Coordinates of C-alpha atoms and ligand atoms in Angstrom, one line a residue:
X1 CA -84.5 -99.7 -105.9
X2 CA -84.0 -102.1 -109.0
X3 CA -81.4 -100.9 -111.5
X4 CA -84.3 -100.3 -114.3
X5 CA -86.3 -98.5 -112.2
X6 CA -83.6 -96.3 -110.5
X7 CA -82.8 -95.8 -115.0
X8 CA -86.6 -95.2 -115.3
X9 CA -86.5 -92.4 -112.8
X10 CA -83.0 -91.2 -114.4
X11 CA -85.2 -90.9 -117.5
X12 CA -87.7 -89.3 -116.0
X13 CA -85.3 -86.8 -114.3
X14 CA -83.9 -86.0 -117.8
X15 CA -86.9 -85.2 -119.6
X16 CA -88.2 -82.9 -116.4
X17 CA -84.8 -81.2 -116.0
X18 CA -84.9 -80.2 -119.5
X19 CA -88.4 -80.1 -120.3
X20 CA -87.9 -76.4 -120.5
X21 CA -91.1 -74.6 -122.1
X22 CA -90.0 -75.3 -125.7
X23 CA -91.6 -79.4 -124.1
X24 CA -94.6 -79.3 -123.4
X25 CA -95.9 -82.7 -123.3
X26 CA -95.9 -85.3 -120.6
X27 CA -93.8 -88.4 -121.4
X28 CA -94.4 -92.0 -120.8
X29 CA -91.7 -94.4 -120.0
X30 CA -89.6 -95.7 -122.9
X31 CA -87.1 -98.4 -123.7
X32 CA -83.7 -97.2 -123.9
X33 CA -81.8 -97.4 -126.9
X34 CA -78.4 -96.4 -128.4
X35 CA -78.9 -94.6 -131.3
X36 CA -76.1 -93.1 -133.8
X37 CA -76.8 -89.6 -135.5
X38 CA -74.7 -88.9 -138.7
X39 CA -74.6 -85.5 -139.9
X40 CA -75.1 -82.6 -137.3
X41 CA -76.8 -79.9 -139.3
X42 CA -80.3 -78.5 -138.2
X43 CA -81.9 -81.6 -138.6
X44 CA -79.2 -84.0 -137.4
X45 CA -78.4 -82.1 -134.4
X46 CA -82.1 -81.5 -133.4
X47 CA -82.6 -85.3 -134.4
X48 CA -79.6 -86.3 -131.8
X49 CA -80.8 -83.7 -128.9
X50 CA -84.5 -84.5 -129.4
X51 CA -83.8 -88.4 -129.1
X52 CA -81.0 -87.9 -126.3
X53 CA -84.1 -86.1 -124.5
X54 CA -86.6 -88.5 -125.1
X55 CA -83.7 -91.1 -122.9
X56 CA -81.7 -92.7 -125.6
X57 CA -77.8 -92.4 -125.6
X58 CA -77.0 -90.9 -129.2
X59 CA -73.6 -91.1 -130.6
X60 CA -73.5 -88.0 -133.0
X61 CA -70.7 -87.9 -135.9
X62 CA -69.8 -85.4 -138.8
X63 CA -67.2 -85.1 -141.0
X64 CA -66.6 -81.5 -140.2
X65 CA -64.0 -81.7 -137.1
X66 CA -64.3 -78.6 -136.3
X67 CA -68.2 -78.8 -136.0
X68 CA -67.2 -82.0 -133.6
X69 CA -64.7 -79.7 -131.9
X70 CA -67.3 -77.3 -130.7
X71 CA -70.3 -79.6 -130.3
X72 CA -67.9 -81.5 -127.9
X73 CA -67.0 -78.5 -126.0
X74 CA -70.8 -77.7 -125.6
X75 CA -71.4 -74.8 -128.5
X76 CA -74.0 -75.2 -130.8
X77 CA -73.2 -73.4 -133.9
X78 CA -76.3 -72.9 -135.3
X79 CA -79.1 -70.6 -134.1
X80 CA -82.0 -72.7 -133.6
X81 CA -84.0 -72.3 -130.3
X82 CA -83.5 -74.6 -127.4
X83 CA -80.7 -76.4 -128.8
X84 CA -77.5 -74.6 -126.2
X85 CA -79.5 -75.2 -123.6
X86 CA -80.5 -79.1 -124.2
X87 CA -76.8 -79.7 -125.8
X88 CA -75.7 -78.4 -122.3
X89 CA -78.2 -80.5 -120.3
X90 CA -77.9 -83.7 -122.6
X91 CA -74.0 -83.7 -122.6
X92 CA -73.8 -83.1 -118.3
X93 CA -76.3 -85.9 -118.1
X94 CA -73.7 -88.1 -120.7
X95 CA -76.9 -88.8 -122.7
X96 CA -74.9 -87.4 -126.1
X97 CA -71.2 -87.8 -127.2
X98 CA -69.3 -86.7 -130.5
X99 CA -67.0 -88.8 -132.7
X100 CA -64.8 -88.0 -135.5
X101 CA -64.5 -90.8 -137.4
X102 CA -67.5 -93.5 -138.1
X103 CA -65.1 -96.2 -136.9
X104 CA -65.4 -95.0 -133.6
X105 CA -69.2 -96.6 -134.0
X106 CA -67.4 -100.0 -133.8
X107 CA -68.0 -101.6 -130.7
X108 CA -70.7 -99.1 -129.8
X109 CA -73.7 -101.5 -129.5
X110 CA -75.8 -98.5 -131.8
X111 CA -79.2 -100.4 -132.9
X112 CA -80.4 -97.5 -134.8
X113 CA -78.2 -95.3 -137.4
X114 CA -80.0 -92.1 -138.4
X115 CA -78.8 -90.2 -142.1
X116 CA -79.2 -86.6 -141.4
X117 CA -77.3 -85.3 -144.2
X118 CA -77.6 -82.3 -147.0
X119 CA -79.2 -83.9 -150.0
X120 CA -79.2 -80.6 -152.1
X121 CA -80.4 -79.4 -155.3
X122 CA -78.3 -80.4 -158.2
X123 CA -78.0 -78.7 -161.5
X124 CA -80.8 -80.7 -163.0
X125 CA -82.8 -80.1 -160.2
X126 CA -82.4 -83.5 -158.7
X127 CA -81.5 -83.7 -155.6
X128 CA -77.7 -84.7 -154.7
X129 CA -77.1 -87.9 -152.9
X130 CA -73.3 -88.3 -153.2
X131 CA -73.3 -87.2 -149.2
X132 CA -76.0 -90.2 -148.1
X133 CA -73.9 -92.8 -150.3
X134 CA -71.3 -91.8 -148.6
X135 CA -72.6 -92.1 -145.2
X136 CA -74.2 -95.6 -146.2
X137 CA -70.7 -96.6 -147.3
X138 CA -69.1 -95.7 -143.9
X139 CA -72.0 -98.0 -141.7
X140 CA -71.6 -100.8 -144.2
X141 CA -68.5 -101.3 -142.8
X142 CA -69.5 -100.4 -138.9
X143 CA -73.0 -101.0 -138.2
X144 CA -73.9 -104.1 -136.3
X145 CA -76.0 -107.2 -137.3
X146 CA -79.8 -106.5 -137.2
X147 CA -79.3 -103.0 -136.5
X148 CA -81.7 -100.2 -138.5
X149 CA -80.2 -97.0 -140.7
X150 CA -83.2 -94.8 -140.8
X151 CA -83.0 -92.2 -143.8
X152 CA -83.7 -88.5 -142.6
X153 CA -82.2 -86.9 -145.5
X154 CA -85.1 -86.3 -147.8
X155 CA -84.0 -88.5 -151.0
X156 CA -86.1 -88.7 -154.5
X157 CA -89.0 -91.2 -155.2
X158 CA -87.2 -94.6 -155.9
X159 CA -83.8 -94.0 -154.0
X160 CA -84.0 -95.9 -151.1
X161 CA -83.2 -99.2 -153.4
X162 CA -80.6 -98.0 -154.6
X163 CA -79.4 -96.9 -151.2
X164 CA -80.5 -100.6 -150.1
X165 CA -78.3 -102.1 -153.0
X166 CA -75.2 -99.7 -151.9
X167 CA -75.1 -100.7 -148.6
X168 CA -74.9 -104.6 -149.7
X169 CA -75.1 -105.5 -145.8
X170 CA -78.7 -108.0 -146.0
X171 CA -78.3 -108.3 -142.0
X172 CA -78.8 -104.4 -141.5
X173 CA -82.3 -102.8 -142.2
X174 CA -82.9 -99.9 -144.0
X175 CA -86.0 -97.5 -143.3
X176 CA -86.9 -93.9 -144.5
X177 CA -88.4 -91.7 -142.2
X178 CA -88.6 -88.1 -142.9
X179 CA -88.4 -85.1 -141.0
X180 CA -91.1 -82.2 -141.3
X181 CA -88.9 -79.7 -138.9
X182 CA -88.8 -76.1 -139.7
X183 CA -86.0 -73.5 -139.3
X184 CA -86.7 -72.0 -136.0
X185 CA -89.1 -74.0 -134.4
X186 CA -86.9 -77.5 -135.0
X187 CA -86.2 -78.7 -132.0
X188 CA -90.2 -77.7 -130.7
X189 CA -91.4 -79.8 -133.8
X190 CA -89.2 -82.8 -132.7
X191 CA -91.0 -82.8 -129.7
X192 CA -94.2 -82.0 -130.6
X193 CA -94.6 -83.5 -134.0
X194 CA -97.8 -83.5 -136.0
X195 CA -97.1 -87.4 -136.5
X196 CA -94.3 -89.5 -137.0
X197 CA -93.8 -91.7 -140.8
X198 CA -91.5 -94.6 -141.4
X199 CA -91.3 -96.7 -144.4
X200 CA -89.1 -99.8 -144.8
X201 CA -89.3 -103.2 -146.8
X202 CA -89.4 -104.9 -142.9
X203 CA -92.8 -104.0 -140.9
X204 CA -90.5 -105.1 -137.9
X205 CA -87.8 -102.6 -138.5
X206 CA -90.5 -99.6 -138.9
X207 CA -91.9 -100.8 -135.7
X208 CA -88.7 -100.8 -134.0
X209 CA -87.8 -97.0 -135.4
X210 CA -91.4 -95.7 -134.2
X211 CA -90.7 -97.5 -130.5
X212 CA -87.7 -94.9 -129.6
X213 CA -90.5 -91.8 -130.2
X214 CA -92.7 -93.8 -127.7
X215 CA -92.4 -90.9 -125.7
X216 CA -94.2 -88.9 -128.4
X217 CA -97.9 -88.6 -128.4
X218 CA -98.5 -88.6 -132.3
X219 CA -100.1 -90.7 -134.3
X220 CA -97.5 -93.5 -136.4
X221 CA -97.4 -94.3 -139.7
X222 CA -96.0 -97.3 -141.3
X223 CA -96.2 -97.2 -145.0
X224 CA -93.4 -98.0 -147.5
X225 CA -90.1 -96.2 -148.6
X226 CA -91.3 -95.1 -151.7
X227 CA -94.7 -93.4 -150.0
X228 CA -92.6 -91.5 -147.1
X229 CA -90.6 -89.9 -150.1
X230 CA -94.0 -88.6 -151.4
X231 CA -95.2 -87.7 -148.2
X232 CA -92.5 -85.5 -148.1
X233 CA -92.2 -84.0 -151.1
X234 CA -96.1 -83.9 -151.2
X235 CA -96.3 -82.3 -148.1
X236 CA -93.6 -79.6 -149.0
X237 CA -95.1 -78.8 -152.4
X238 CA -98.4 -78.0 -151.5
X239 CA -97.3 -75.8 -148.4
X240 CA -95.4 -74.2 -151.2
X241 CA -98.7 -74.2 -153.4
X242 CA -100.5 -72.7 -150.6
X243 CA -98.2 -69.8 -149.9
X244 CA -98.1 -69.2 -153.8
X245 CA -101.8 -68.8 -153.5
X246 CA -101.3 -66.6 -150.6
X247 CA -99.3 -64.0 -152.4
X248 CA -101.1 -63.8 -155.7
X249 CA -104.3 -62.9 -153.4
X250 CA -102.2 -60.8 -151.2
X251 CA -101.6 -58.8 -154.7
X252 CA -105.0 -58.9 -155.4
X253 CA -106.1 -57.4 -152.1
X254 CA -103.3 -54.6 -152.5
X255 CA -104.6 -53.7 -155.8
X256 CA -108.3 -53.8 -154.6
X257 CA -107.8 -51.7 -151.5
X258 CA -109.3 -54.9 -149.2
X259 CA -107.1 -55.7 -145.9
X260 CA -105.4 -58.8 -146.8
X261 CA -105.4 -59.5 -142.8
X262 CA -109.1 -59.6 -142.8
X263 CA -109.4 -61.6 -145.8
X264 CA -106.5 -64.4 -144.4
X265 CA -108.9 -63.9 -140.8
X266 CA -112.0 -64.6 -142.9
X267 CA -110.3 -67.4 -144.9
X268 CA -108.5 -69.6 -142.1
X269 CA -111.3 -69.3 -139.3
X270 CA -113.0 -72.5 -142.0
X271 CA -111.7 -75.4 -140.4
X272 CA -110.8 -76.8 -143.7
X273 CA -108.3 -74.1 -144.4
X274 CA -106.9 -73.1 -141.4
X275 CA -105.2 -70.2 -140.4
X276 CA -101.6 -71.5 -140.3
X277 CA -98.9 -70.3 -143.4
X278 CA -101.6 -67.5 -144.9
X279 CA -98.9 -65.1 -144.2
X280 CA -97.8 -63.5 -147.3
X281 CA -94.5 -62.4 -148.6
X282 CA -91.9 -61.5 -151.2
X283 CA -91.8 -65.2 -152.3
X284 CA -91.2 -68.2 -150.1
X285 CA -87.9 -69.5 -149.7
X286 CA -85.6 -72.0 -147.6
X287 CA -83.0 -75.4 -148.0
X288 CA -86.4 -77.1 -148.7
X289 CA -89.4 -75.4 -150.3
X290 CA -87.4 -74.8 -153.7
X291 CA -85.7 -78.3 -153.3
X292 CA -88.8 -80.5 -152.4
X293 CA -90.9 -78.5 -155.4
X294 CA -87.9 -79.3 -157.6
X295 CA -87.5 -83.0 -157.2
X296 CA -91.1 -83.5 -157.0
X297 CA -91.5 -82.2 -160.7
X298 CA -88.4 -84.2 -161.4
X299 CA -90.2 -87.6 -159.8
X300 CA -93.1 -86.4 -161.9
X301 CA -90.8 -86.2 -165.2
X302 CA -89.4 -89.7 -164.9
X303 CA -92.9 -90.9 -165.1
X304 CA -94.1 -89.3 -167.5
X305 CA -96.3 -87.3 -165.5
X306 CA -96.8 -83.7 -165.3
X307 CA -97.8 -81.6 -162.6
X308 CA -99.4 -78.2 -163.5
X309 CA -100.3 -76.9 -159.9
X310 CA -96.6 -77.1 -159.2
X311 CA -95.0 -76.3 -162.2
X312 CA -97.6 -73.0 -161.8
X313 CA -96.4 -72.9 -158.3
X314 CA -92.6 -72.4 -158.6
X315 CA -93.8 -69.8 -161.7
X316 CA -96.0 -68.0 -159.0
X317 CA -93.1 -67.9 -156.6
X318 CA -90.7 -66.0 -159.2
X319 CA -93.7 -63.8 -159.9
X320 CA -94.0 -62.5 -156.5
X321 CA -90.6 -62.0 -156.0
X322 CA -90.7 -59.8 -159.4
X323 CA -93.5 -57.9 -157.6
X324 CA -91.7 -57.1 -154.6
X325 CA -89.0 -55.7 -157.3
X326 CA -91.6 -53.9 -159.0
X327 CA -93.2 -52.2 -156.2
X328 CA -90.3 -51.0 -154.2
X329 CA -89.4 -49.6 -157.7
X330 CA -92.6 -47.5 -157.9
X331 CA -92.4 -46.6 -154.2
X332 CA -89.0 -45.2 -155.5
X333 CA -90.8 -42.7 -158.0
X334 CA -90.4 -45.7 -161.1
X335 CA -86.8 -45.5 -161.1
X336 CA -84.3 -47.3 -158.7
X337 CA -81.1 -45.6 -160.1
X338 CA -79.5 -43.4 -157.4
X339 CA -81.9 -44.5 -154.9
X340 CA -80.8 -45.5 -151.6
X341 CA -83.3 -48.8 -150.7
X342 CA -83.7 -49.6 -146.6
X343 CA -84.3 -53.5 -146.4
X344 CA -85.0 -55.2 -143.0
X345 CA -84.9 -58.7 -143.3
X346 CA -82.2 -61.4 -145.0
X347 CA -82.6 -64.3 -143.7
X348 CA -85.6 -67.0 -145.8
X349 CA -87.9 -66.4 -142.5
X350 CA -87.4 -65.0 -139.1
X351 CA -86.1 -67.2 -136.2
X352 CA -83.0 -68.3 -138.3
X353 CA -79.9 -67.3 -139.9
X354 CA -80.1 -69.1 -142.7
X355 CA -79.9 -67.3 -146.0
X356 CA -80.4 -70.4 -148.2
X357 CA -83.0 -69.2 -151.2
X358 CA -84.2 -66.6 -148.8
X359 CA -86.7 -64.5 -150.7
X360 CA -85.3 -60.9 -149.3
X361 CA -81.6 -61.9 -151.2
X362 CA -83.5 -62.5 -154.5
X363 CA -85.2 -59.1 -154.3
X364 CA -82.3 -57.3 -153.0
X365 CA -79.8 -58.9 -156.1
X366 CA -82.7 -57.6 -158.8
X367 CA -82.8 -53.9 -156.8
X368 CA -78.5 -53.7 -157.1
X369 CA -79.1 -54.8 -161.0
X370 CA -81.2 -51.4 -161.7
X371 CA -78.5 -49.2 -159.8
X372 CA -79.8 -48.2 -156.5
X373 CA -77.9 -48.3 -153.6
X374 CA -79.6 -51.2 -150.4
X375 CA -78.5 -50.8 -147.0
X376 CA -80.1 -54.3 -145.1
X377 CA -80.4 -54.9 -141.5
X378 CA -80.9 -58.7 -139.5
X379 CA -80.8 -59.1 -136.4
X380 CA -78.8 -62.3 -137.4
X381 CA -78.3 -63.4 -140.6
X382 CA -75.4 -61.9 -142.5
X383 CA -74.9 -61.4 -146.3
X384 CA -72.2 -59.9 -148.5
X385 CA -73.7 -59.2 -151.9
X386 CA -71.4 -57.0 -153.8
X387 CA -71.4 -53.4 -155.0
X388 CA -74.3 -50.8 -153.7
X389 CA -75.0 -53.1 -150.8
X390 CA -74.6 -52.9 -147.5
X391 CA -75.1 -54.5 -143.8
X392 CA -75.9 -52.0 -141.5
X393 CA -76.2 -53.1 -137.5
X394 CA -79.3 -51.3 -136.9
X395 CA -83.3 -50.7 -138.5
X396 CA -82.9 -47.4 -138.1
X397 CA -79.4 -47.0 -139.8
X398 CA -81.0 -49.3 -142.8
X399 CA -83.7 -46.5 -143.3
X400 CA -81.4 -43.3 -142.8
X401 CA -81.9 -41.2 -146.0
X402 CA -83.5 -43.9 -147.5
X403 CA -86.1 -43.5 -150.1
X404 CA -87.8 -46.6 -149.7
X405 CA -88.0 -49.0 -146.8
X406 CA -88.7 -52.9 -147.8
X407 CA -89.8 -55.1 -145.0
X408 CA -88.7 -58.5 -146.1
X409 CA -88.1 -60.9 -143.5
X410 CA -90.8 -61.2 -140.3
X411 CA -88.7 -60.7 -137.2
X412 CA -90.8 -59.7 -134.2
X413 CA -88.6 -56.5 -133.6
X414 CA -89.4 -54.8 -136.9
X415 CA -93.2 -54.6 -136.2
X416 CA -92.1 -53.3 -132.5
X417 CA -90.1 -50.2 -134.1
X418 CA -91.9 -46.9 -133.3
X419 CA -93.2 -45.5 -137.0
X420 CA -92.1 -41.5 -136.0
X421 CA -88.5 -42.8 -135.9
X422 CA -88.4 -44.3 -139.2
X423 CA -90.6 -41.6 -140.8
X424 CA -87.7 -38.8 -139.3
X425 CA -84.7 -41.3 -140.5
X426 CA -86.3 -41.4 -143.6
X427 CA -85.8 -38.8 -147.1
X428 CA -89.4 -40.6 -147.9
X429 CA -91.3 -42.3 -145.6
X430 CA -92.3 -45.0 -148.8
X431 CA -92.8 -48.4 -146.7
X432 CA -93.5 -51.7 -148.0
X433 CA -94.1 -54.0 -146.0
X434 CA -93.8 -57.5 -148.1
X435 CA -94.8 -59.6 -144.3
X436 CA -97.3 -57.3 -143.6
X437 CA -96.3 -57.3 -139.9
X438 CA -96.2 -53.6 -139.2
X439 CA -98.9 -52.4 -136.7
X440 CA -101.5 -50.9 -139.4
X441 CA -103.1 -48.7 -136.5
X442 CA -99.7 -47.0 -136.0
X443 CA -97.9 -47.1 -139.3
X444 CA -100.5 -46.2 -141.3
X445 CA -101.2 -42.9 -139.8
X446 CA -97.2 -42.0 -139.2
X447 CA -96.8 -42.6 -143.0
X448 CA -99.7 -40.6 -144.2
X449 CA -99.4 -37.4 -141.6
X450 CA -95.9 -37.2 -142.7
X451 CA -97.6 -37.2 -146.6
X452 CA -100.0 -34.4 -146.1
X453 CA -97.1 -32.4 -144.5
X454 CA -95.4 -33.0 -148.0
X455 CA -92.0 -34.7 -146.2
X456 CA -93.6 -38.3 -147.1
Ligands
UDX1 C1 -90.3 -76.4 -144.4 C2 -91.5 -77.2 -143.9 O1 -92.4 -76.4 -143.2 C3 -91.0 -78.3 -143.0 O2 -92.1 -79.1 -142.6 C4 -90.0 -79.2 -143.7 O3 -89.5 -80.2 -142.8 C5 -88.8 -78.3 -144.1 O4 -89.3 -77.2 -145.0 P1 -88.8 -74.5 -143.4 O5 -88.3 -74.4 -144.8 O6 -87.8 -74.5 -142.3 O7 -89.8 -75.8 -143.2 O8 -89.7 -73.2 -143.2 P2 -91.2 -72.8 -143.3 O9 -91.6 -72.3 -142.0 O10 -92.0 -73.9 -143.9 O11 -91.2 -71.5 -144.4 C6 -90.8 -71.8 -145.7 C7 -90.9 -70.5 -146.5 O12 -92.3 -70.1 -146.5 C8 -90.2 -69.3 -145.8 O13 -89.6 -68.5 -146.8 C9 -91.3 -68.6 -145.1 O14 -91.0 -67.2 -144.9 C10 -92.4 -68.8 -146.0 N1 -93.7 -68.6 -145.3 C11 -94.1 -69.6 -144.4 C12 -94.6 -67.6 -145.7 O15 -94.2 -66.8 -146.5 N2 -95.8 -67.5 -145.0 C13 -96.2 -68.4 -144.1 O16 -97.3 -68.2 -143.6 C14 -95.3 -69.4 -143.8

């Protein structure tokens, strides 16, 4: 058998042996590349496993040693799905290494350089590009002749010029091509995404970045730096604008009596709408939602342009959050002093530890400022926040003597709890359930028999 094709079937091989249920798709043969991932966060280390997986031999690097330390030893830090499991696979099959130190990418052969680093909010609401300059400055001086740095990192309207201009290497390419992963579900949305974008000033170069996701059935955009960054932010805004929505008519239904559930089944079943991210809450939240709305505005600003839906958006968002406040505080007889307040939920959304602008913190840091006492519960986020909070390792320790119970993040295993428990636990059985995940059929009754006996 000919070296390529005993490769093709090692390809093959690696994408069955780990083509775990998290992969659905078939694969068709691709070209193998080297590929060099910098910054192993979420999206970096999803981008390096995904790519690894797809048959490329990825080359990841971070500044943090210690991160590099553990990645090397096989322990993904992070708790996205999928990823232990493929880190394992990936590293036994030597499809993905760790460096240290970008100099290590010397001699490497790496065609393709991807930025995955945190570009977060700044003060002014701009987003923060001192850690992509940096990593630009470290391949000026390593990457090879003709190869590609494709930006992940989403960066503001207008910034890949700069980024061009900072990199002063006119034999390397530069492309953007952002990422439209989600906490939780990254490494699934790698592999099946809803369609890959790259922008760059060389048609060539995009091609060459959308031939290593050959193995990914979605359709390819080529466009131009400038539109990928308002893809992004676009994209990000109006999911943001849609969730507002969501929440101001979730309101609505509450004060109106009418099911929200039925009105979200009614809504999404038009094919128009869709019945995807109509799941209300106490705001929305994330490293991205408040970030991407932010710069947009910000993009909108420079150019004189101003954006109402979004600047009503980011209002709506603070709104809801005040209405969470608000209605725990009337569950709690219209006073939160002295209370003791059961949350379930920290993290932004369930499936991920990340606490970054997570809705359920924002509510809990208004409840402390009136003087009540808030006992939380994750299954896996943690979160110190000071006087009259704390973490409890259990739902049911949360409620104990609790005289409200706030349902704040959507984790699977709070809508699984049996009500009777919590309605026992409980001084009040006062539930408010921001997700609207709790099994009406059984809570409702539980709630209201324990009323009529007067113990609700
Ligand atoms: C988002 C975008 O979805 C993704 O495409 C982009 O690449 C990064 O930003 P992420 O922030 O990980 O992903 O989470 P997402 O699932 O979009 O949720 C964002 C916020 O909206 C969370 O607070 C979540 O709880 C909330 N949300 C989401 C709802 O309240 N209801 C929904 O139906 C969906």
């Amino acid at each position: 058998m000919t070296n390529c094709g005993r490769y093709c079937c090692q390809v093959m091989a690696i994408v069955k042996a780990i083509s775990r249920p998290l992969w659905t798709k078939s694969r068709k043969k691709i070209t193998m590349s080297n590929v060099g991932v910098i910054g192993l966060g979420y999206v970096g280390l999803t981008t390096a496993l995904g790519l690894a997986s797809l048959g490329h031999t990825v080359t990841g690097y971070d500044t943090d040693h210690n991160l590099i330390h553990k990645l090397s030893e096989g322990d993904v830090l992070i708790h996205e799905e999928g990823l232990q499991s493929a880190l394992e696979e990936l590293s036994s099959l030597s499809r993905v290494r760790f460096i240290r130190k970008a100099s290590e990418f010397l001699g490497a052969d790496v065609e393709f350089f991807f930025i995955c680093v945190p570009t977060p909010q700044s003060q002014t609401g701009h987003a923060d590009l001192r850690f992509v300059f940096s990593a630009i400055k470290e391949l000026s001086a390593v990457a090879s002749k003709n190869s590609v740095i494709v930006l992940k990192s989403s960066v503001p309207f207008g910034a890949g010029a700069r980024l061009v201009s900072a990199l002063a290497r006119p034999d390397v390419f530069v492309a953007s091509s952002p990422e439209f992963l989600r906490e939780g579900s990254a490494l699934r949305d790698f592999m099946n995404p809803d369609r890959i974008l790259v922008g760059s000033e060389s048609e060539s170069a995009s091609r060459r970045v959308l031939g290593l996701f050959d193995g990914l059935d979605a359709p390819k955009i080529v466009t131009t730096k400038e539109a990928t960054e308002l893809i992004k932010y676009s994209s990000n805004a109006y999911l943001a604008m849609r969730l507002s929505f969501v929440n101001d008519l979730a309101h609505l239904c509450e004060k109106t009596g009418v099911s929200f559930r039925h009105v979200a089944e009614g809504m999404g079943t038009d094919s128009r709408i869709g019945s995807e991210f109509l799941s209300p809450g106490p705001g929305w939240g994330g490293s991205c939602f408040p970030k991407d709305t932010s710069a947009l505005l910000s993009v909108a600003s420079e150019f004189g342009v101003s954006l109402p839906l979004v600047e009503a958006t980011v209002r709506a968002n603070s709104q809801a959050i005040y209405r969470s406040v608000e209605t725990i505080r009337q569950l709690a007889g219209g006073s939160l002093l002295g209370k003791t307040i059961g949350v379930w939920g920290l993290a932004f959304k369930a499936g991920t530890d990340d606490i970054r602008e997570s809705p359920a913190l924002k509510v809990i840091g208004q409840l402390l400022g009136e003087g009540c006492e808030v006992k939380a519960y994750d299954p896996v986020a943690t979160a110190a926040l000071g006087e009259g909070y704390r973490q409890v390792n259990s739902a049911l320790e949360a409620v104990a003597g609790a005289h409200v119970l706030a349902v704040l993040t959507e984790w699977q295993e709070f809508a699984e709890i049996i009500p009777s428990c919590v309605a026992d636990a409980m001084a009040v059985s006062n539930i408010f359930d921001a997700r609207g995940i709790l099994p009406a059929n059984l809570w409702k009754p539980a709630v209201e028999s324990l009323r009529s006996t007067g113990e609700g």
